[in-house]
Amino acid sequence: MGLIERLGVDLAPLRTSRDFRLVFLGGTVSGFGSFITYVTIPFQVAKQTGDPLAVGLLGLCELIPLLVMAFVGGALADYLDRRLLVRGGEFALTALTGVLLVNAVAGSSHLWLLYVIAALTACIDGIQRPALEAMIPRIVTPEELSGTMALRSLGFSVAQLLGPASAGLLLSAFGLAWAYAFDLATFAFSLICLTLVRAVPPPPDADRPSVRSVITGVRYAGSRPELLGTYLVDINAMFFGMPQALYPFLALQLGGPKVLGLLYAAPAAGDMLATLLSGWTARVQRHGLMVLLAAAFWGLGILGVGLSHLLWLTLLCLAFAGAADFVSGIFRDIIWNQTIPDHLRGRLAGIELLSYTTGPLLGQLRSGTMARTRLGVGGSIWVGGALCIAGTIALGAALPRFFRYNGEDGQAIKRAADEAWLAQQGVR
């Protein structure tokens, strides 16, 4: 096997699974448009208020409904057709983008509406994302999980790279309305793809959505140190090392709206490079150790962003952080899909959603609040990066079973959980 084949991303899931191809293509195009809106909303808030905390409060508006809806969405994903939940969420997000477009073309834009849209988007994401995450292992084989995660990361990287850069150009050349209109157009393609995906029914004898079923999922997550490690390490990294609320203000220091798009896109460039060279990940078994190392390297990259005063160096540090984030993400995904039984996959996906969104959302609030102190924008960023590294080291010491987790044991954990559930259901 040549070096390129050993390092390159595995394309097998795209060749073998029709449904994964549709989900991949639709998600990449829709994600491209969504990243345009992801940049445009904070830019609009920053433009109207000039206050870093006002931008950071967007994260708080998203966090509160997400804390509830992620559990609801996880329970629904284990009881209903997961494809229908994903498609329904896409319809709802399309409608909200239409409202943003109307608000942008109105005579005077309503600031309060941006916060409401952020909250409603989080509600829908809490329903849709667990269903999507639970659907993926059902449309590919277990042997293709590593390649599937890498391909999904590649699609996300393409969207994250092109979306923010396009947002910067659209905002500087045409204005807010065109940015929202472009996002609205991308939803049409995604909805067509999702309509063509075959049904993904729930497991037999699936638990009805209830408080009890949610508690069952939480208890399973709490009983697995390898799962707890993935949640806590990522929350730590994102809480201290997620400075996106400061990007509009950092852009003003480095060159203006066009630079804003580059700041959002730079981590995706690093993510994409790491994805294209991801073939090595299938041969690594120390998954817990890799998550810890990647989180520490993420913090190192963010520390560099805060200390840098040069555009090229800032972008390089963000790209380095993005590559580290890919490594963390792919090994967290592998741990989740290796160890979680299918009848709990939706509920655990809801917990996963909280783990990788709570940190960034609270991190935006942290960075925005800290930037208003004497530290300023740069100080808020580099201090956060340093705290991310320190927290990662502490978690590695506090979670020795996660540190030692070996992927060879993952399938055995899942088989044991499946057998215990079948025995409980009286299935031989």
Coordinates of C-alpha atoms in Angstrom, one line a residue:
M1 CA 0.0 0.0 0.0
G2 CA 1.5 3.4 -1.1
L3 CA 1.9 6.4 1.2
I4 CA -1.0 8.3 -0.4
E5 CA -3.3 5.3 0.1
R6 CA -2.2 4.8 3.7
L7 CA -2.8 8.5 4.6
G8 CA -5.6 9.5 2.3
V9 CA -9.3 9.6 3.3
D10 CA -11.2 6.4 2.9
L11 CA -13.9 6.8 0.1
A12 CA -15.5 3.4 0.5
P13 CA -18.7 4.6 2.3
L14 CA -19.5 6.9 -0.6
R15 CA -19.1 4.0 -3.0
T16 CA -21.0 1.4 -1.1
S17 CA -23.9 3.3 0.6
R18 CA -26.4 5.2 -1.6
D19 CA -28.1 6.7 1.5
F20 CA -24.8 8.0 2.9
R21 CA -24.0 9.6 -0.4
L22 CA -27.3 11.5 -0.3
V23 CA -26.8 12.5 3.4
F24 CA -23.2 13.6 2.7
L25 CA -24.0 15.7 -0.4
G26 CA -27.1 17.3 1.1
G27 CA -25.3 18.0 4.4
T28 CA -22.3 19.5 2.7
V29 CA -24.3 21.9 0.6
S30 CA -26.7 22.9 3.4
G31 CA -23.8 23.3 5.8
F32 CA -22.1 25.6 3.3
G33 CA -25.1 27.9 3.4
S34 CA -25.6 27.6 7.1
F35 CA -22.0 28.7 7.7
I36 CA -22.8 31.9 5.8
T37 CA -25.6 32.6 8.2
Y38 CA -23.5 31.5 11.1
V39 CA -21.1 34.3 10.3
T40 CA -23.8 36.8 9.3
I41 CA -25.8 36.8 12.5
P42 CA -22.9 37.8 14.9
F43 CA -21.7 40.3 12.3
Q44 CA -25.2 41.9 12.2
V45 CA -25.3 42.0 16.1
A46 CA -21.8 43.5 16.3
K47 CA -22.6 46.0 13.6
Q48 CA -25.8 47.1 15.5
T49 CA -24.4 47.1 19.0
G50 CA -20.6 47.4 18.9
D51 CA -20.5 45.2 22.1
P52 CA -18.6 41.9 22.4
L53 CA -20.9 40.8 25.2
A54 CA -24.0 41.3 22.9
V55 CA -22.4 38.9 20.5
G56 CA -21.6 36.5 23.2
L57 CA -25.2 36.5 24.4
L58 CA -26.2 34.8 21.2
G59 CA -24.5 31.7 22.6
L60 CA -26.5 31.9 25.8
C61 CA -29.8 32.2 23.8
E62 CA -28.8 29.0 22.0
L63 CA -27.7 27.1 25.1
I64 CA -30.8 27.4 27.2
P65 CA -33.3 25.7 24.8
L66 CA -30.6 23.2 23.7
L67 CA -30.2 21.9 27.3
V68 CA -33.8 20.7 27.1
M69 CA -34.3 19.9 23.4
A70 CA -31.2 17.7 23.1
F71 CA -32.8 15.2 25.5
V72 CA -36.1 15.4 23.8
G73 CA -34.6 14.9 20.4
G74 CA -32.5 12.0 21.6
A75 CA -35.6 10.2 23.0
L76 CA -37.5 10.8 19.8
A77 CA -34.6 9.5 17.6
D78 CA -34.8 6.2 19.4
Y79 CA -38.6 5.9 18.9
L80 CA -39.4 7.4 15.4
D81 CA -38.1 7.1 11.9
R82 CA -34.8 9.0 12.1
R83 CA -34.9 10.1 8.5
L84 CA -38.2 11.9 9.0
L85 CA -36.9 13.8 12.0
V86 CA -33.9 15.0 10.1
R87 CA -36.0 16.1 7.1
G88 CA -38.5 17.8 9.4
G89 CA -35.7 19.7 11.1
E90 CA -34.4 20.8 7.7
F91 CA -37.8 22.2 6.7
A92 CA -38.0 24.2 10.0
L93 CA -34.5 25.6 9.5
T94 CA -35.4 26.7 6.0
A95 CA -38.4 28.7 7.4
L96 CA -36.2 30.4 10.0
T97 CA -33.7 31.5 7.4
G98 CA -36.6 33.0 5.4
V99 CA -37.5 35.1 8.5
L100 CA -33.9 36.3 8.7
L101 CA -34.1 37.3 5.1
V102 CA -37.3 39.3 5.6
N103 CA -35.8 41.0 8.7
A104 CA -32.7 42.0 6.7
V105 CA -34.6 43.6 3.8
A106 CA -37.0 45.4 6.2
G107 CA -36.6 49.1 6.7
S108 CA -35.1 48.7 10.2
S109 CA -33.7 45.3 11.3
H110 CA -34.9 44.1 14.7
L111 CA -32.1 43.1 17.0
W112 CA -34.4 41.1 19.3
L113 CA -35.4 38.9 16.4
L114 CA -31.9 37.7 15.9
Y115 CA -31.8 36.4 19.5
V116 CA -35.2 34.7 19.0
I117 CA -34.0 33.0 15.8
A118 CA -30.8 31.8 17.5
A119 CA -32.9 30.2 20.3
L120 CA -35.4 28.6 17.8
T121 CA -32.5 27.3 15.7
A122 CA -31.0 25.6 18.8
C123 CA -34.4 24.0 19.5
I124 CA -34.6 22.5 16.1
D125 CA -31.0 21.4 16.2
G126 CA -31.7 19.6 19.4
I127 CA -34.4 17.6 17.6
Q128 CA -32.6 17.1 14.3
R129 CA -28.9 16.4 15.3
P130 CA -29.5 13.4 17.5
A131 CA -31.6 11.7 14.8
L132 CA -28.8 12.4 12.2
E133 CA -26.1 11.1 14.4
A134 CA -28.1 8.0 15.3
M135 CA -29.0 7.4 11.6
I136 CA -25.4 7.3 10.3
P137 CA -24.3 4.0 11.9
R138 CA -27.5 2.4 10.3
I139 CA -26.6 3.3 6.7
V140 CA -22.9 2.2 6.8
T141 CA -21.1 -0.9 8.0
P142 CA -19.2 -1.0 11.3
E143 CA -16.0 -1.5 9.4
E144 CA -16.6 1.8 7.5
L145 CA -17.1 4.0 10.6
S146 CA -13.7 5.5 10.6
G147 CA -13.9 6.4 6.9
T148 CA -17.5 7.7 7.4
M149 CA -16.4 10.0 10.2
A150 CA -13.5 11.3 8.1
L151 CA -15.8 11.9 5.1
R152 CA -18.4 13.7 7.3
S153 CA -15.5 15.8 8.6
L154 CA -14.4 16.5 5.1
G155 CA -17.8 17.7 4.1
F156 CA -18.0 19.9 7.2
S157 CA -14.6 21.3 6.5
V158 CA -15.5 22.2 2.9
A159 CA -18.6 24.0 4.2
Q160 CA -16.7 25.7 7.0
L161 CA -14.0 26.8 4.7
L162 CA -16.1 28.1 1.8
G163 CA -19.1 29.3 3.8
P164 CA -17.4 31.9 6.0
A165 CA -15.1 33.1 3.2
S166 CA -18.2 33.6 1.0
A167 CA -20.0 35.3 3.9
G168 CA -17.2 37.9 4.1
L169 CA -17.4 38.6 0.3
L170 CA -21.2 38.7 0.3
L171 CA -21.3 41.1 3.4
S172 CA -18.7 43.4 2.0
A173 CA -20.0 43.5 -1.6
F174 CA -23.8 43.0 -1.3
G175 CA -25.0 43.2 2.3
L176 CA -27.0 41.1 4.8
A177 CA -29.9 40.2 2.6
W178 CA -27.8 38.4 -0.1
A179 CA -26.1 36.3 2.6
Y180 CA -29.4 35.0 4.0
A181 CA -30.8 34.5 0.5
F182 CA -27.9 32.3 -0.5
D183 CA -28.3 30.2 2.6
L184 CA -32.0 29.8 1.8
A185 CA -31.2 28.5 -1.7
T186 CA -28.9 25.8 -0.4
F187 CA -31.7 24.3 1.7
A188 CA -33.6 23.3 -1.4
F189 CA -30.8 20.9 -2.5
S190 CA -30.5 19.4 0.9
L191 CA -34.3 18.8 1.2
I192 CA -34.2 16.9 -2.2
C193 CA -31.4 14.7 -1.0
L194 CA -33.1 13.9 2.4
T195 CA -36.4 13.1 0.6
L196 CA -34.5 10.4 -1.4
V197 CA -33.0 8.7 1.6
R198 CA -34.7 5.5 2.6
A199 CA -36.6 5.2 5.9
V200 CA -34.5 4.5 9.0
P201 CA -37.0 3.0 11.4
P202 CA -36.3 2.7 15.2
P203 CA -35.0 -0.6 16.7
P204 CA -37.7 -3.2 17.5
D205 CA -39.4 -2.7 20.9
A206 CA -38.0 0.8 21.1
D207 CA -38.5 2.7 24.3
R208 CA -41.3 5.3 24.2
P209 CA -40.1 8.9 24.8
S210 CA -40.4 9.7 28.5
V211 CA -38.4 11.0 31.4
R212 CA -37.6 7.4 32.3
S213 CA -36.2 6.7 28.9
V214 CA -34.0 9.8 29.0
I215 CA -32.8 8.8 32.5
T216 CA -31.8 5.4 31.1
G217 CA -29.6 7.1 28.5
V218 CA -28.0 9.4 31.0
R219 CA -27.3 6.5 33.3
Y220 CA -25.6 4.5 30.5
A221 CA -23.4 7.6 29.7
G222 CA -22.5 8.0 33.3
S223 CA -21.5 4.3 33.6
R224 CA -19.0 4.5 30.8
P225 CA -15.7 6.3 31.6
E226 CA -14.7 6.4 28.0
L227 CA -17.9 8.4 27.1
L228 CA -17.5 10.7 30.1
G229 CA -14.0 11.5 29.0
T230 CA -15.1 12.5 25.5
Y231 CA -17.7 14.8 26.9
L232 CA -15.6 16.5 29.6
V233 CA -12.5 17.0 27.5
D234 CA -14.4 18.6 24.7
I235 CA -16.4 20.9 27.0
N236 CA -13.2 22.0 28.6
A237 CA -11.5 22.7 25.3
M238 CA -14.4 24.7 23.8
F239 CA -15.3 26.6 27.0
F240 CA -11.8 28.0 27.4
G241 CA -10.7 27.9 23.8
M242 CA -13.6 29.1 21.7
P243 CA -13.2 32.8 20.8
Q244 CA -15.6 33.1 17.9
A245 CA -17.7 35.8 19.6
L246 CA -14.5 38.0 19.3
Y247 CA -13.9 37.4 15.6
P248 CA -15.8 40.5 14.4
F249 CA -13.7 42.6 16.7
L250 CA -10.5 40.7 15.9
A251 CA -11.3 41.3 12.2
L252 CA -11.5 45.1 12.8
Q253 CA -7.9 45.0 14.2
L254 CA -6.6 42.9 11.3
G255 CA -8.4 44.3 8.2
G256 CA -12.2 44.5 8.3
P257 CA -15.2 42.3 7.0
K258 CA -13.1 40.4 4.4
V259 CA -10.8 39.3 7.1
L260 CA -13.8 38.1 9.2
G261 CA -14.5 35.4 6.6
L262 CA -10.9 34.3 6.7
L263 CA -10.9 34.0 10.5
Y264 CA -13.9 31.7 10.4
A265 CA -12.5 29.7 7.5
A266 CA -9.0 29.2 8.8
P267 CA -9.8 26.4 11.2
A268 CA -11.6 24.6 8.4
A269 CA -8.5 24.8 6.2
G270 CA -6.6 23.0 8.9
D271 CA -9.5 20.6 9.5
M272 CA -9.6 19.8 5.7
L273 CA -5.9 19.1 5.5
A274 CA -6.0 16.8 8.5
T275 CA -9.1 15.1 6.9
L276 CA -7.3 14.5 3.6
L277 CA -4.5 12.9 5.5
S278 CA -6.7 10.9 7.8
G279 CA -5.9 7.4 6.6
W280 CA -3.7 6.8 9.6
T281 CA -6.6 7.2 12.1
A282 CA -7.9 3.7 11.2
R283 CA -4.7 2.1 12.5
V284 CA -4.7 3.9 15.9
Q285 CA -6.3 2.1 18.9
R286 CA -5.4 4.5 21.8
H287 CA -8.5 6.7 21.1
G288 CA -8.7 8.3 24.5
L289 CA -5.1 9.4 24.4
M290 CA -5.5 10.9 21.0
V291 CA -8.6 12.9 22.2
L292 CA -6.5 14.3 25.1
L293 CA -3.5 15.2 22.9
A294 CA -5.7 16.8 20.3
A295 CA -7.5 19.0 22.9
A296 CA -4.2 20.2 24.2
F297 CA -3.0 21.1 20.7
W298 CA -6.3 23.0 20.1
G299 CA -5.5 25.1 23.2
L300 CA -2.0 25.7 22.0
G301 CA -3.3 27.0 18.7
I302 CA -5.8 29.3 20.4
L303 CA -3.1 30.6 22.7
G304 CA -1.1 31.5 19.6
V305 CA -4.1 33.4 18.1
G306 CA -4.3 35.6 21.2
L307 CA -0.6 36.4 21.2
S308 CA -0.4 37.1 17.5
H309 CA -0.8 40.6 16.0
L310 CA -0.2 39.5 12.4
L311 CA -3.0 38.3 10.1
W312 CA -1.0 35.5 8.5
L313 CA 0.2 34.2 11.9
T314 CA -3.3 34.4 13.3
L315 CA -4.7 32.4 10.4
L316 CA -1.9 29.8 10.7
C317 CA -2.6 29.3 14.4
L318 CA -6.4 28.9 13.7
A319 CA -5.6 26.4 11.0
F320 CA -3.4 24.4 13.4
A321 CA -6.2 24.5 16.0
G322 CA -8.7 23.3 13.3
A323 CA -6.5 20.3 12.5
A324 CA -6.3 19.4 16.1
D325 CA -10.1 19.7 16.4
F326 CA -10.5 17.2 13.5
V327 CA -8.3 14.6 15.3
S328 CA -10.3 15.1 18.5
G329 CA -13.6 14.9 16.7
I330 CA -12.9 11.7 14.7
F331 CA -11.7 9.8 17.7
R332 CA -14.6 10.9 19.8
D333 CA -17.0 9.8 17.0
I334 CA -15.3 6.4 16.8
I335 CA -15.6 5.9 20.6
W336 CA -19.3 6.8 20.5
N337 CA -20.1 4.6 17.6
Q338 CA -18.0 1.7 18.8
T339 CA -19.5 1.5 22.3
I340 CA -23.1 2.7 22.2
P341 CA -25.8 0.1 21.4
D342 CA -28.4 1.0 18.7
H343 CA -31.4 1.2 21.0
L344 CA -29.7 4.0 23.0
R345 CA -28.0 5.7 20.0
G346 CA -30.5 8.6 19.8
R347 CA -30.5 9.4 23.5
L348 CA -26.7 9.3 23.7
A349 CA -26.5 11.4 20.5
G350 CA -28.5 14.0 22.4
I351 CA -25.9 14.0 25.2
E352 CA -23.2 14.2 22.6
L353 CA -24.9 17.2 21.1
L354 CA -24.8 18.9 24.5
S355 CA -21.2 18.0 25.0
Y356 CA -19.9 19.6 21.7
T357 CA -22.3 22.6 21.8
T358 CA -22.4 23.6 25.4
G359 CA -18.7 24.3 25.5
P360 CA -18.6 26.6 22.4
L361 CA -21.8 28.4 23.4
L362 CA -20.6 29.1 27.0
G363 CA -17.1 29.8 25.5
Q364 CA -18.6 32.6 23.5
L365 CA -20.1 34.2 26.6
R366 CA -16.8 33.7 28.5
S367 CA -14.6 35.2 25.8
G368 CA -17.0 38.1 25.3
T369 CA -17.2 38.9 29.0
M370 CA -13.4 38.6 29.5
A371 CA -12.7 40.8 26.5
R372 CA -14.5 43.7 28.4
T373 CA -11.9 43.6 31.1
R374 CA -8.3 44.9 31.0
L375 CA -7.3 41.8 29.1
G376 CA -9.1 43.0 26.0
V377 CA -9.7 40.9 22.9
G378 CA -6.3 39.3 22.6
G379 CA -5.9 38.7 26.3
S380 CA -9.3 36.9 26.5
I381 CA -8.2 34.6 23.7
W382 CA -4.7 33.6 24.9
V383 CA -5.7 33.2 28.5
G384 CA -8.5 30.9 27.3
G385 CA -6.0 28.8 25.3
A386 CA -3.7 28.4 28.3
L387 CA -6.6 27.4 30.6
C388 CA -7.7 24.8 27.9
I389 CA -4.3 23.2 28.0
A390 CA -4.2 23.1 31.9
G391 CA -7.8 21.7 32.0
T392 CA -6.9 18.9 29.5
I393 CA -3.9 17.8 31.6
A394 CA -6.0 17.8 34.7
L395 CA -8.8 15.7 33.0
G396 CA -6.2 13.2 31.7
A397 CA -5.0 12.7 35.2
A398 CA -8.5 12.4 36.7
L399 CA -9.8 9.9 34.1
P400 CA -7.2 7.1 33.9
R401 CA -9.6 4.7 32.2
F402 CA -10.3 7.2 29.5
F403 CA -6.6 7.8 29.1
R404 CA -6.0 4.1 28.6
Y405 CA -9.1 3.4 26.4
N406 CA -8.3 1.0 23.6
G407 CA -10.5 0.8 20.5
E408 CA -10.1 -3.0 20.3
D409 CA -12.3 -3.2 23.4
G410 CA -15.0 -0.9 22.0
Q411 CA -17.0 -3.5 20.0
A412 CA -17.0 -5.9 23.0
I413 CA -18.6 -3.1 25.1
K414 CA -21.3 -2.6 22.6
R415 CA -22.0 -6.3 22.1
A416 CA -22.4 -6.7 25.9
A417 CA -24.8 -3.8 26.1
D418 CA -26.8 -5.2 23.2
E419 CA -27.0 -8.6 24.7
A420 CA -28.1 -7.3 28.1
W421 CA -30.9 -5.2 26.4
L422 CA -32.1 -8.2 24.4
A423 CA -32.1 -10.4 27.5
Q424 CA -34.2 -7.7 29.3
Q425 CA -36.6 -7.7 26.4
G426 CA -36.9 -11.5 26.5
V427 CA -35.3 -11.9 23.0
R428 CA -33.2 -15.0 22.6

